[in-house]
PDB file of C-alpha atoms in Angstrom:
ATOM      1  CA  UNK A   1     146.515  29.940  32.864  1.00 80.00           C
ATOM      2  CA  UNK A   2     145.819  31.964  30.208  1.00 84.00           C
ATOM      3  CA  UNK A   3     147.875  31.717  26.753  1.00 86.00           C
ATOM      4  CA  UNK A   4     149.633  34.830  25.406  1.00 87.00           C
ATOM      5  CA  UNK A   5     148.787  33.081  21.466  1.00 89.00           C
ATOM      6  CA  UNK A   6     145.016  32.829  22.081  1.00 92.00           C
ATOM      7  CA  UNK A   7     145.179  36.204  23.528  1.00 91.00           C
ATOM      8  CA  UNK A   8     146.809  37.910  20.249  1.00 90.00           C
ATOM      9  CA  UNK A   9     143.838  35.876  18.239  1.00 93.00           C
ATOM     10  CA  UNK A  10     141.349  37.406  20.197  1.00 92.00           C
ATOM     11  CA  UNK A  11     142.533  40.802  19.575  1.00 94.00           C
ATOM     12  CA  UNK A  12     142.490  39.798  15.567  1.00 92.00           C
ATOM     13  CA  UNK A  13     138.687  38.841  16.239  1.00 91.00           C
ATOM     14  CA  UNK A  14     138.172  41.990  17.652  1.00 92.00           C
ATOM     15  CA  UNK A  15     140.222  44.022  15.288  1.00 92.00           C
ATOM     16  CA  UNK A  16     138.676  42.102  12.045  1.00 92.00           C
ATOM     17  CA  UNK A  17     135.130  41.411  13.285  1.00 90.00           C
ATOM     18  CA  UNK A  18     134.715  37.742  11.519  1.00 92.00           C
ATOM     19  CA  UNK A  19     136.403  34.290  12.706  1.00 91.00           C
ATOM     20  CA  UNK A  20     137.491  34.405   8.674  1.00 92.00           C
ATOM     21  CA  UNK A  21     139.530  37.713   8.163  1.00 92.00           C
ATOM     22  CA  UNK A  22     141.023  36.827  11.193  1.00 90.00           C
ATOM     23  CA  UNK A  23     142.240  33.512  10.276  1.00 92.00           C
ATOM     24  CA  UNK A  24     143.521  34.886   6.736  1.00 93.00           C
ATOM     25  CA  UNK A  25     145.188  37.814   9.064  1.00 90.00           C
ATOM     26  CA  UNK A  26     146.919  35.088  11.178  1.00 91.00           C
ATOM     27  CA  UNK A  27     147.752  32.586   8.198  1.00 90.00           C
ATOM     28  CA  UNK A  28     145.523  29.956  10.566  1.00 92.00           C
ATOM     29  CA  UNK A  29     141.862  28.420   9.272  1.00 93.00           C
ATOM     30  CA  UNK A  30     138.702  29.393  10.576  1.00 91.00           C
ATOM     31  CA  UNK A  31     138.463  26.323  12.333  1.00 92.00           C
ATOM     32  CA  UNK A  32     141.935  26.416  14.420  1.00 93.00           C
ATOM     33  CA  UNK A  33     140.990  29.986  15.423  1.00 92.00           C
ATOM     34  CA  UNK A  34     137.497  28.963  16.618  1.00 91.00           C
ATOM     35  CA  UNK A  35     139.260  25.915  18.483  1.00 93.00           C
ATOM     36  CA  UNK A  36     141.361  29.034  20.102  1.00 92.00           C
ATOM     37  CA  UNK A  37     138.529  31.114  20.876  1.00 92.00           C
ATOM     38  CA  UNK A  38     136.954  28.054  22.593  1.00 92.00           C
ATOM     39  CA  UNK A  39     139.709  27.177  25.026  1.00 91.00           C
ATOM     40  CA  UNK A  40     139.903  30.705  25.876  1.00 92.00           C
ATOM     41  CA  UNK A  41     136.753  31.107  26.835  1.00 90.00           C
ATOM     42  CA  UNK A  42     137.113  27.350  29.302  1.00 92.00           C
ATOM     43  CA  UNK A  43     140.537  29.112  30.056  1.00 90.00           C
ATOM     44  CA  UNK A  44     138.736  32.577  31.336  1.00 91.00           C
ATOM     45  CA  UNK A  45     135.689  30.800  32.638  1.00 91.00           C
ATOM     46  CA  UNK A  46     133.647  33.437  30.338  1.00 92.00           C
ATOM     47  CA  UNK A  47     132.055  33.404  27.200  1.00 91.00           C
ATOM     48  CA  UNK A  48     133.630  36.369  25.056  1.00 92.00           C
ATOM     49  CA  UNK A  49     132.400  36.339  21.548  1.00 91.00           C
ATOM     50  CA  UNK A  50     129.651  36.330  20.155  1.00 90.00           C
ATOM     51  CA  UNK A  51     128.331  35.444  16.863  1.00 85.00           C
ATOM     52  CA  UNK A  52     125.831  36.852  14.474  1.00 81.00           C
ATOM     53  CA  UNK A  53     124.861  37.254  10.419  1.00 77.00           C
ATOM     54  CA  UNK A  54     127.400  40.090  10.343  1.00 79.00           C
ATOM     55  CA  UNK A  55     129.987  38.534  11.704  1.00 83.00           C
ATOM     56  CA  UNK A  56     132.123  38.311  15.129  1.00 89.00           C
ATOM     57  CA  UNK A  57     131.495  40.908  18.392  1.00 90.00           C
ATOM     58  CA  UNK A  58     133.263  40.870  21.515  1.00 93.00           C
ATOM     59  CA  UNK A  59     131.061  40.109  25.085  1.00 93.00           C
ATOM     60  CA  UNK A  60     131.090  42.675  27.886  1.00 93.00           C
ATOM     61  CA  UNK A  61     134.306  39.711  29.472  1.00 93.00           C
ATOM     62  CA  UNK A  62     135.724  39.695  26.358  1.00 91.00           C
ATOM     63  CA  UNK A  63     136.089  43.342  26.185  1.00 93.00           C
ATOM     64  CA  UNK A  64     137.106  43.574  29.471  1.00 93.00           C
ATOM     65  CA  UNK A  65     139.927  40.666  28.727  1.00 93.00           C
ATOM     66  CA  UNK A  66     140.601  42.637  25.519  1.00 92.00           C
ATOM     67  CA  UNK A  67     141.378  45.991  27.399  1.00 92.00           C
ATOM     68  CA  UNK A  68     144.374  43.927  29.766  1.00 93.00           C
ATOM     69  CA  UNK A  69     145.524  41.646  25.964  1.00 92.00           C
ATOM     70  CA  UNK A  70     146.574  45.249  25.080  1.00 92.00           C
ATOM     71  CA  UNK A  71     149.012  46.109  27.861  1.00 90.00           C
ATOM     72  CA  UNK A  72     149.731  41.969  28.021  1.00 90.00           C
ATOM     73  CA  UNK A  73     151.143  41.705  24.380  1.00 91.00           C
ATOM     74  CA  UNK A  74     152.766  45.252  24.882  1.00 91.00           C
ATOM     75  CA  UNK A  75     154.734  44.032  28.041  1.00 90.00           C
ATOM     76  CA  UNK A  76     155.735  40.750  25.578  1.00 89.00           C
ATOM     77  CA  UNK A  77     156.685  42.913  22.732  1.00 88.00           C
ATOM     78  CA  UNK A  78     159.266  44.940  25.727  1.00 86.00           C
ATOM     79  CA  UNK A  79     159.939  41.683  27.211  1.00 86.00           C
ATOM     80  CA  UNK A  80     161.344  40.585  23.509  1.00 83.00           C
ATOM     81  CA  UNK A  81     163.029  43.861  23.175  1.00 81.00           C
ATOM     82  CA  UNK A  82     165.293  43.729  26.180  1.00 76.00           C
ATOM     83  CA  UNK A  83     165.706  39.799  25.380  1.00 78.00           C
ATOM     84  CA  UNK A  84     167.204  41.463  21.825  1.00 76.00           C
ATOM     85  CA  UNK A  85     169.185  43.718  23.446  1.00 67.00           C
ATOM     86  CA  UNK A  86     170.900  41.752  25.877  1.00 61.00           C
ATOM     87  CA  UNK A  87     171.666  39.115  23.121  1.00 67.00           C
ATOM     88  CA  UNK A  88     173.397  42.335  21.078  1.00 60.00           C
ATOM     89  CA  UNK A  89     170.716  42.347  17.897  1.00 58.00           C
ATOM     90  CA  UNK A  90     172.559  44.030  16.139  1.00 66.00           C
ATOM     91  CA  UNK A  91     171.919  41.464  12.497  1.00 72.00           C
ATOM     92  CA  UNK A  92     168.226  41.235  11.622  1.00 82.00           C
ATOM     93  CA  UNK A  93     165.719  41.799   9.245  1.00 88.00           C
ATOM     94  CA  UNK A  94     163.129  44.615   9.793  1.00 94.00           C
ATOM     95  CA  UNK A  95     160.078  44.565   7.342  1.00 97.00           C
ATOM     96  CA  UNK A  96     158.268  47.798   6.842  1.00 98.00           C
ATOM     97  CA  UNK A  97     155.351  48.782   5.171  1.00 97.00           C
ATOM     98  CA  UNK A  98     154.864  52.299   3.694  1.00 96.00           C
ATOM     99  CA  UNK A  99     152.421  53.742   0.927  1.00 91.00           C
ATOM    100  CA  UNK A 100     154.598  54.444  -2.356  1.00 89.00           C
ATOM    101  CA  UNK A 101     155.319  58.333  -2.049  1.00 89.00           C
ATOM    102  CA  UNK A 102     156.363  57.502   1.801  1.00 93.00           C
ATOM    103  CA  UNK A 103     158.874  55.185   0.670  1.00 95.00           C
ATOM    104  CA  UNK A 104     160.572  57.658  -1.718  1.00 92.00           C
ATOM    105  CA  UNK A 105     160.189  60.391   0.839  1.00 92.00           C
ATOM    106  CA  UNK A 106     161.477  58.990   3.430  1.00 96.00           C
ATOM    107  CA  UNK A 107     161.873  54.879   3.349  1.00 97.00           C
ATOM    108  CA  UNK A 108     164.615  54.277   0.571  1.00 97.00           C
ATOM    109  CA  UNK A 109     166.805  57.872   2.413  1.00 97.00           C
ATOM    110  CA  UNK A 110     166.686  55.478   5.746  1.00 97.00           C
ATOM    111  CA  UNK A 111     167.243  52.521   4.032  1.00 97.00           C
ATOM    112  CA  UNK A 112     170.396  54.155   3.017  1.00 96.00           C
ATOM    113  CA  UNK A 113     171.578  55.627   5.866  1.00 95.00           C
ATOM    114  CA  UNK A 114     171.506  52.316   8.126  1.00 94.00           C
ATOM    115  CA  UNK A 115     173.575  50.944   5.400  1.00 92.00           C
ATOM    116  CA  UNK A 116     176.428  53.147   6.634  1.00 91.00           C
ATOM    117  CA  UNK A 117     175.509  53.081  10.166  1.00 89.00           C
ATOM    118  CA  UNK A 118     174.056  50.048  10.891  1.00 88.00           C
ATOM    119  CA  UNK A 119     174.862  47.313   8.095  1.00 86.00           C
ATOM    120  CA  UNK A 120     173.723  44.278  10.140  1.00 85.00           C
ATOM    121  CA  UNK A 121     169.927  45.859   9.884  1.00 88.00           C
ATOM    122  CA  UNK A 122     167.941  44.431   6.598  1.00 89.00           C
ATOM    123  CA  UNK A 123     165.326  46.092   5.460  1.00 95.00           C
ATOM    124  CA  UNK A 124     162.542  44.277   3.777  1.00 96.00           C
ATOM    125  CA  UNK A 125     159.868  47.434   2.406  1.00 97.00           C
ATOM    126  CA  UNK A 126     156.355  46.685   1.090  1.00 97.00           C
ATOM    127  CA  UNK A 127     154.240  49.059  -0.613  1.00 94.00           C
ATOM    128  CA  UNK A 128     151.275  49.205   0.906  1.00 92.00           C
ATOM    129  CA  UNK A 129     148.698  51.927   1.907  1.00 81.00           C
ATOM    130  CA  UNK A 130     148.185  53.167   5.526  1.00 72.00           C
ATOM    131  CA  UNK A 131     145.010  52.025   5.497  1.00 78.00           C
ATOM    132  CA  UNK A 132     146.205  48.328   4.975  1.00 87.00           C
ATOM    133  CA  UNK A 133     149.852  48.760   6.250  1.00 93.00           C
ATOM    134  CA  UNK A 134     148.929  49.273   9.911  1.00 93.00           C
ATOM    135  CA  UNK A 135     146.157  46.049  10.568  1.00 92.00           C
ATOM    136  CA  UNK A 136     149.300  44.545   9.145  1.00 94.00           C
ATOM    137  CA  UNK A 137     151.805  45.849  11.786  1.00 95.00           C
ATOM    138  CA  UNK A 138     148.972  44.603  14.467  1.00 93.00           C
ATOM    139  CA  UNK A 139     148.802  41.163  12.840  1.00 92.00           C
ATOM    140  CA  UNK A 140     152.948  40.721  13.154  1.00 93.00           C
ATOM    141  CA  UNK A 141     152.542  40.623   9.327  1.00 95.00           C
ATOM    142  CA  UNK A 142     155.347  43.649   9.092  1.00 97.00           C
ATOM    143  CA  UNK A 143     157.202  45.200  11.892  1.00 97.00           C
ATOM    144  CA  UNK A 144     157.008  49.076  10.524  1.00 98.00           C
ATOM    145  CA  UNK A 145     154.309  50.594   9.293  1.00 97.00           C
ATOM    146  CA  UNK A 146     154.783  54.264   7.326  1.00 96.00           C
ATOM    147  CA  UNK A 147     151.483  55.509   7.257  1.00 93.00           C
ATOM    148  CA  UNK A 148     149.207  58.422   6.835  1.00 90.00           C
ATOM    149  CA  UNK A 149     146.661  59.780   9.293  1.00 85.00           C
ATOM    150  CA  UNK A 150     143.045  58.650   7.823  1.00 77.00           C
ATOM    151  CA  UNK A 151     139.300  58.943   9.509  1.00 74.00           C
ATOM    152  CA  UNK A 152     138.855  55.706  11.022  1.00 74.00           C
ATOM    153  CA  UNK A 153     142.837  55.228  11.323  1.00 77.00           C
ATOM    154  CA  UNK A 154     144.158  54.298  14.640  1.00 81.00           C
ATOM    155  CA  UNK A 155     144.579  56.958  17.335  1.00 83.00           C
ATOM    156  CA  UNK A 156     148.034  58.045  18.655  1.00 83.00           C
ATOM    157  CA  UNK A 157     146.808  57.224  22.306  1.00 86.00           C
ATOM    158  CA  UNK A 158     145.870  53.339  20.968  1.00 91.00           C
ATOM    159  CA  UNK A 159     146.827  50.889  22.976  1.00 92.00           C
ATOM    160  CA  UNK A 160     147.949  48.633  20.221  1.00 94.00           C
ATOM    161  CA  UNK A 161     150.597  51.078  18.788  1.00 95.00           C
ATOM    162  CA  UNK A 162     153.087  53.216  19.538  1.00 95.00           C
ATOM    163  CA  UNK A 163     153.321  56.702  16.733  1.00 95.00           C
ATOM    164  CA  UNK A 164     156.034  58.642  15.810  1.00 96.00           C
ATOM    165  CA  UNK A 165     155.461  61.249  13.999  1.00 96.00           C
ATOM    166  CA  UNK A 166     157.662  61.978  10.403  1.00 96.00           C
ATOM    167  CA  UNK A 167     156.199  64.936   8.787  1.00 94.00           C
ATOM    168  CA  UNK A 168     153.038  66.555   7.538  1.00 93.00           C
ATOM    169  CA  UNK A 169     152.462  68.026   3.180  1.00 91.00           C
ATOM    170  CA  UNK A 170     149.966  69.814   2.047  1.00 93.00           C
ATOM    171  CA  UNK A 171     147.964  68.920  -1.200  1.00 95.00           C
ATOM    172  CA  UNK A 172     148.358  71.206  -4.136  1.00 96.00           C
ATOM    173  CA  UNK A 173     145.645  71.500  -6.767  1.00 96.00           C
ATOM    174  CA  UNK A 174     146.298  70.399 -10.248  1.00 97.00           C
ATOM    175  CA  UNK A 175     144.198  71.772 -13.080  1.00 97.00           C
ATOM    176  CA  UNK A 176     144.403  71.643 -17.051  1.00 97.00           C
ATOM    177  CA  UNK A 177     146.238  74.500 -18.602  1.00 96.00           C
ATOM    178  CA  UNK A 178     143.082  75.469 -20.361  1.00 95.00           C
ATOM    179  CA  UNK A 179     141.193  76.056 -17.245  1.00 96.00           C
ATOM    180  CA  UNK A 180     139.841  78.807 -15.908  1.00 95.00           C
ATOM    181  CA  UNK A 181     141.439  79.774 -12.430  1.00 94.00           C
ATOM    182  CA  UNK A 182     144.998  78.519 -14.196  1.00 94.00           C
ATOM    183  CA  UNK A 183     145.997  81.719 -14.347  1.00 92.00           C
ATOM    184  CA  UNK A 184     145.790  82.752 -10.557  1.00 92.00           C
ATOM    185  CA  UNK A 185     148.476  82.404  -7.911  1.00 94.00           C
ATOM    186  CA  UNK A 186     146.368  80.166  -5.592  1.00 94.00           C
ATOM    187  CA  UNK A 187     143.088  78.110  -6.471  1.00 94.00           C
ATOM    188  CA  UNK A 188     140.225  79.041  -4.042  1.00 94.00           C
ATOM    189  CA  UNK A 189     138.440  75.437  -3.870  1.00 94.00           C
ATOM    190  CA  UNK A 190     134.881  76.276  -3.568  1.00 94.00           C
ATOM    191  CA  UNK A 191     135.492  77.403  -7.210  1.00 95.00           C
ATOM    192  CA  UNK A 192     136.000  74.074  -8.247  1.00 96.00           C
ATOM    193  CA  UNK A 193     132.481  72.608  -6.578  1.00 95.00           C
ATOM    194  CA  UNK A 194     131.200  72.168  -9.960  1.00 95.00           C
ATOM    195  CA  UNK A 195     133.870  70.558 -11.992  1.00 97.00           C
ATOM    196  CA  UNK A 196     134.806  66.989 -12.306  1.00 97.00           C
ATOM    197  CA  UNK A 197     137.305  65.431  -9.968  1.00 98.00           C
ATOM    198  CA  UNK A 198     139.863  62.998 -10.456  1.00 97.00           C
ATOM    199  CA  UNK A 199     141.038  61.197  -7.006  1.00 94.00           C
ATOM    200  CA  UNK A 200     142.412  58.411  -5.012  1.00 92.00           C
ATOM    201  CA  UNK A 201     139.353  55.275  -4.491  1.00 91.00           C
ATOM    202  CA  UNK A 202     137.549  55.234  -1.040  1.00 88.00           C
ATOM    203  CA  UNK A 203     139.757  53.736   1.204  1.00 82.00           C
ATOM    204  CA  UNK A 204     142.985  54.926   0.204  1.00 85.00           C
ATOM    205  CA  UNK A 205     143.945  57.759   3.127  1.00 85.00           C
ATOM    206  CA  UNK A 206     144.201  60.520   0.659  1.00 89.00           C
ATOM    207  CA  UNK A 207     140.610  60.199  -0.450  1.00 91.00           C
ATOM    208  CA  UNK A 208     139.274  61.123   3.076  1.00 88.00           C
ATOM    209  CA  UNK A 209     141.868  64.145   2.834  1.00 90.00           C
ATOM    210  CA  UNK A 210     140.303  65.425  -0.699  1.00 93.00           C
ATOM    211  CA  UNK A 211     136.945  64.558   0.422  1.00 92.00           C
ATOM    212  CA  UNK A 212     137.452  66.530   4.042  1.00 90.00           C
ATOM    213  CA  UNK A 213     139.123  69.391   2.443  1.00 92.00           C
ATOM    214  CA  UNK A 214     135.712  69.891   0.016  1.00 94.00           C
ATOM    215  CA  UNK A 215     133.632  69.077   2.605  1.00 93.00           C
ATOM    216  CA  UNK A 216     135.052  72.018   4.301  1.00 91.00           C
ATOM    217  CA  UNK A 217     134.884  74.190   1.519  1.00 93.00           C
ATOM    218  CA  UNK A 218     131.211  73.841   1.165  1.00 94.00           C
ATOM    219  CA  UNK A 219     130.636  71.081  -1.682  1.00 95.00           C
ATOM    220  CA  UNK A 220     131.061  67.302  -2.182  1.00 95.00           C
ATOM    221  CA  UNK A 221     133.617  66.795  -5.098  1.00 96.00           C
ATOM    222  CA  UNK A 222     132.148  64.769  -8.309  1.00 95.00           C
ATOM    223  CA  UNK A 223     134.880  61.961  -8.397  1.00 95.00           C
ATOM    224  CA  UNK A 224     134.271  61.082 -11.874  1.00 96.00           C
ATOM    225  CA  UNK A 225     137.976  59.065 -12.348  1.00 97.00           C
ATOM    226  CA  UNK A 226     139.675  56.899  -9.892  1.00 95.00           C
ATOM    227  CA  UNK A 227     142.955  56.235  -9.330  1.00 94.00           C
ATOM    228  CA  UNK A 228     145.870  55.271  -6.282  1.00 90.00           C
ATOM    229  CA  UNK A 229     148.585  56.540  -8.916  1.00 92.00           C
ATOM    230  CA  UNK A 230     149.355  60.043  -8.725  1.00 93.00           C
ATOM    231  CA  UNK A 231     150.997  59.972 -11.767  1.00 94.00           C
ATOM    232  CA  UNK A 232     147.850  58.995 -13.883  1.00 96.00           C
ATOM    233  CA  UNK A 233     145.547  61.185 -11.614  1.00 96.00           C
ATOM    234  CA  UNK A 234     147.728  63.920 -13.279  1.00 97.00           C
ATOM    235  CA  UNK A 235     147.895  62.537 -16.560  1.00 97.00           C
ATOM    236  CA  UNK A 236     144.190  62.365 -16.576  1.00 97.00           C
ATOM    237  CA  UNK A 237     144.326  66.447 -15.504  1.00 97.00           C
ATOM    238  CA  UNK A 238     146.320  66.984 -18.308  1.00 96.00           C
ATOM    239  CA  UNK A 239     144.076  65.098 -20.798  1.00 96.00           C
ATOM    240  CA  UNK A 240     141.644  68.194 -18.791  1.00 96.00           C
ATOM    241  CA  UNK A 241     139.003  65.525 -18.096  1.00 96.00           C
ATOM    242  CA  UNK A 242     138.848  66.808 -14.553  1.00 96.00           C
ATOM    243  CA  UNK A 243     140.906  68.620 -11.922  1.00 97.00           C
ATOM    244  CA  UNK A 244     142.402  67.003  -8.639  1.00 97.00           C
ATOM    245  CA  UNK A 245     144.507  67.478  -4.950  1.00 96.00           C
ATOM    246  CA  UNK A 246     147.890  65.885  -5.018  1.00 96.00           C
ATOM    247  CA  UNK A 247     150.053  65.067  -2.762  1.00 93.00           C
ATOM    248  CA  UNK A 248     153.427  67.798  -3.131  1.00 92.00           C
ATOM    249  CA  UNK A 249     155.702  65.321  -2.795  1.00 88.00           C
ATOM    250  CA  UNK A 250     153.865  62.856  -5.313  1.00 90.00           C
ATOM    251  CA  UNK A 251     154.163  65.892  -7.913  1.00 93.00           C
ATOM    252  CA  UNK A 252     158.231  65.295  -7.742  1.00 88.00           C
ATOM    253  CA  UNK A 253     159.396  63.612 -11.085  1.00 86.00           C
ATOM    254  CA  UNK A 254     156.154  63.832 -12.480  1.00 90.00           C
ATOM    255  CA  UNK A 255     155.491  64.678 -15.931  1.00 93.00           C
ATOM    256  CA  UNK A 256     153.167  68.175 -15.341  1.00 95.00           C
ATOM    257  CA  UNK A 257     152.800  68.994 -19.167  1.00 94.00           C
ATOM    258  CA  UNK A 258     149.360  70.118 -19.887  1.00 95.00           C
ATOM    259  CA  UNK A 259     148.448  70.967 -16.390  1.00 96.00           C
ATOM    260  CA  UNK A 260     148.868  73.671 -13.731  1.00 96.00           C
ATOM    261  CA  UNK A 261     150.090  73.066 -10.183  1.00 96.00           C
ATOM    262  CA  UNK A 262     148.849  75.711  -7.950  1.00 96.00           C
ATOM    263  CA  UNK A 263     148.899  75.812  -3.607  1.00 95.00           C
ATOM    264  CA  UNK A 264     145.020  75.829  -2.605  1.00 94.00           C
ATOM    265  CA  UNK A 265     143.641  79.537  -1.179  1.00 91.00           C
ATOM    266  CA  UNK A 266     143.889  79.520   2.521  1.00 84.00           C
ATOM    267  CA  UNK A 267     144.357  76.404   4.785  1.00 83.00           C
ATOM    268  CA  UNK A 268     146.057  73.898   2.720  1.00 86.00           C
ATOM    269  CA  UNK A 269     144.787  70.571   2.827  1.00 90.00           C
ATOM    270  CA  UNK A 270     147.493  68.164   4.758  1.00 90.00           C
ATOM    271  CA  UNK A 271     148.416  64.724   5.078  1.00 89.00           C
ATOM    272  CA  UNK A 272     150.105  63.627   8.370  1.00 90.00           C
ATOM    273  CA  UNK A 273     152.774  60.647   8.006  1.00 94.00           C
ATOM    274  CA  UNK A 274     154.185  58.652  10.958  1.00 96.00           C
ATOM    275  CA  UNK A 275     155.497  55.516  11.418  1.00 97.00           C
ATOM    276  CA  UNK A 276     154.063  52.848  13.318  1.00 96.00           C
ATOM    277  CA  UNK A 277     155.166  49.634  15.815  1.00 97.00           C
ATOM    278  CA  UNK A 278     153.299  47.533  18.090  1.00 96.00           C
ATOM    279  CA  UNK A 279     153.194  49.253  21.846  1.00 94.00           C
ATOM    280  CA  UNK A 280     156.200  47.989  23.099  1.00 92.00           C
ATOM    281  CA  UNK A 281     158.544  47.150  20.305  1.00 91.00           C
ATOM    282  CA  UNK A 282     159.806  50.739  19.795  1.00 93.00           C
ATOM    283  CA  UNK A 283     163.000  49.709  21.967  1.00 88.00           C
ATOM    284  CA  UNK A 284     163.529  46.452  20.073  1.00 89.00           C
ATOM    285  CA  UNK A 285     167.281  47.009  19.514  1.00 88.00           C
ATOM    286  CA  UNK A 286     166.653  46.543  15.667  1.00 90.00           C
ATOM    287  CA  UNK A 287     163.859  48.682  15.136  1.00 93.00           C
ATOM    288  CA  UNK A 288     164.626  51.541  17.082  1.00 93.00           C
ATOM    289  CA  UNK A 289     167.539  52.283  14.640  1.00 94.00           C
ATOM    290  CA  UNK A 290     165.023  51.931  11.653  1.00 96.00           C
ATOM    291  CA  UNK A 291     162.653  54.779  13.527  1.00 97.00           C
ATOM    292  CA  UNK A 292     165.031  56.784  14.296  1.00 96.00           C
ATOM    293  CA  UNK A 293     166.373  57.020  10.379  1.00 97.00           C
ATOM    294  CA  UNK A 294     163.276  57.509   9.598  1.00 97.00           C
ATOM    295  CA  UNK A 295     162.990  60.608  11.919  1.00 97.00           C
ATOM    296  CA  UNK A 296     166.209  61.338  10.186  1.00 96.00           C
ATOM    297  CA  UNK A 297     164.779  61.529   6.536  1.00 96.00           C
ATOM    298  CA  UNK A 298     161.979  63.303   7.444  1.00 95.00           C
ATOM    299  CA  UNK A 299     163.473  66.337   8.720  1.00 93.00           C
ATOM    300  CA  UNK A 300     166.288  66.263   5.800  1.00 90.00           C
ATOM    301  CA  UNK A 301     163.436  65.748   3.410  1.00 74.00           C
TER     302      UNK A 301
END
C-alpha cells in the first residue's frame, strides 16, 4: 500500500530537484525525506529517483507514479473539502500569499468584504512574489496564492493547481521630466533601446514582463538599477538615472514628482494576476468564499 505522505514528498523532489530544498520545503531533514523516498521505492517495487552532482531527477517509474500523485493528492484535497463541508466550516483560517501591489489591489478589498459576509473566515496574508508564492501553495506552506503569470510559472492546465483568473494591467513607462520623449502622449519603446533601465531583479515576475516587452521591441534593456519596490524604481526615475515599466496600479499613491508617466505606443505590456489553490481544494468550504471575494475585488477594482 502506498502512502498518500510519501507520495506528496515525492512530488516536492520532483518539484525542487534536490533531497535538500525539499526537506526545507516540507520543514523535514534531508535524512527523513530520503528514509521516505526509500520506502517508496520497496512500497512501488521501483526505483524512482535518481541522484547526481546536480541534484535529484525522477526515473521513467517515478514519473509515471508522479503523473497518478497528481490526480491522487487532488482527489485528497476534494476528499478534505466535502469532509469540511459536511462538518459546516464555516470558522477557519485561510493563509494567502500575494505579491505587495496584489494585496492592495485586490487582497486587503476581500479581506474586507468576508468580514461582513463571512466573519468566521481568518485571513492570514503574506507578501510574497508569484514566483515564490505558488511552490508555496504546492508545499501546503499557504493555502492561496495571488500571483502573476511569469515564463517558467505554472500552466493553467497543471495538474497541481487549479487558476482563477483576477485581472490583467498594463505597464506604463516612467521617464524623468527632463527627458526627451516626456513631452509625447505615448512613449514608443524602441526609443528607449539605448538608455539606462531601472527594473525589478531576475526572478521577480515583472522582470520577465519588462524584459519580454523589449525583447519584442527589438533591444535588450540595460538594467543598470535593481529594485522589487516600485516606489524606489520611480524614485530612482526621478533622480533621471534611468527610465523604467511600472506596474499602473503600483503608480497609485506614489510620489511621481520629477518624472513622467506615459502609456507605451502600441501593445501595452501586461501582467496577468490569478489566484491559485491546489487541484482540488477550490470547493474547500473555506476557501471558496476567499476566491470568490477575490473575483469580487477584481472586477470592482
Amino acid at each position: 500500500m502506498i502512502e498518500a505522505r510519501r507520495l506528496h514528498i515525492l512530488r516536492a523532489v520532483a518539484d525542487h530537484r534536490t533531497v535538500t530544498a525539499a526537506a526545507a520545503a516540507l520543514y523535514l531533514t534531508p535524512s527523513a525525506v530520503s528514509q521516505q523516498l526509500t520506502a517508496l521505492e520497496q512500497e512501488t517495487g521501483h526505483r524512482l529517483v535518481e541522484r547526481g552532482a546536480k541534484g535529484v531527477r525522477l526515473t521513467p517509474a517515478g514519473e509515471i507514479l508522479l503523473s497518478h500523485t497528481h490526480a491522487v493528492l487532488a482527489q485528497l484535497e476534494r476528499a478534505e473539502a466535502e469532509l469540511a463541508a459536511y462538518g459546516a466550516g464555516e470558522a477557519g483560517t485561510v493563509t494567502v500569499a500575494a505579491f505587495a501591489t496584489g494585496i492592495a489591489q485586490v487582497v486587503a478589498p476581500a479581506v474586507a468584504r468576508l468580514a461582513a459576509s463571512a466573519p468566521g473566515i481568518r485571513i492570514r496574508v503574506q507578501d510574497a512574489e508569484g514566483d515564490a508564492s505558488l511552490p508555496m501553495v504546492l508545499d501546503r506552506q499557504v493555502d492561496i496564492a495571488v500571483a502573476v503569470e511569469y515564463r517558467g510559472a505554472p500552466s493553467a492546465d497543471d495538474p497541481r493547481l487549479t487558476h482563477v483568473p483576477l485581472y490583467a494591467e498594463p505597464f506604463d513607462a516612467v521617464v524623468p521630466v527632463t527627458h526627451r520623449l516626456a513631452g509625447g502622449p505615448e512613449v514608443p519603446l524602441a526609443e528607449l533601446a539605448k538608455d539606462p533601465w531601472i527594473g525589478p531583479y531576475p526572478g521577480n515576475p515583472c522582470h520577465d514582463v519588462v524584459v519580454l516587452a523589449c525583447e519584442n521591441a527589438g533591444f535588450q534593456p540595460r538594467l543598470e538599477h535593481s529594485s522589487d519596490d516600485f516606489r524606489a524604481v520611480v524614485a530612482l526615475a526621478s533622480a533621471d538615472v534611468g527610465v523604467a515599466l511600472v506596474p499602473r496600479s503600483a503608480l497609485r499613491g506614489t510620489d511621481l514628482t520629477g518624472v513622467v508617466v506615459r502609456p507605451v505606443d502600441g501593445v501595452a505590456p501586461t501582467r496577468r494576476v490569478f489566484a491559485a489553490v491546489r487541484r482540488g481544494a477550490e470547493g474547500h468550504p473555506l476557501i471558496r468564499p476567499v476566491l470568490d471575494a477575490l473575483r469580487a475585488a477584481a472586477e470592482d477594482a
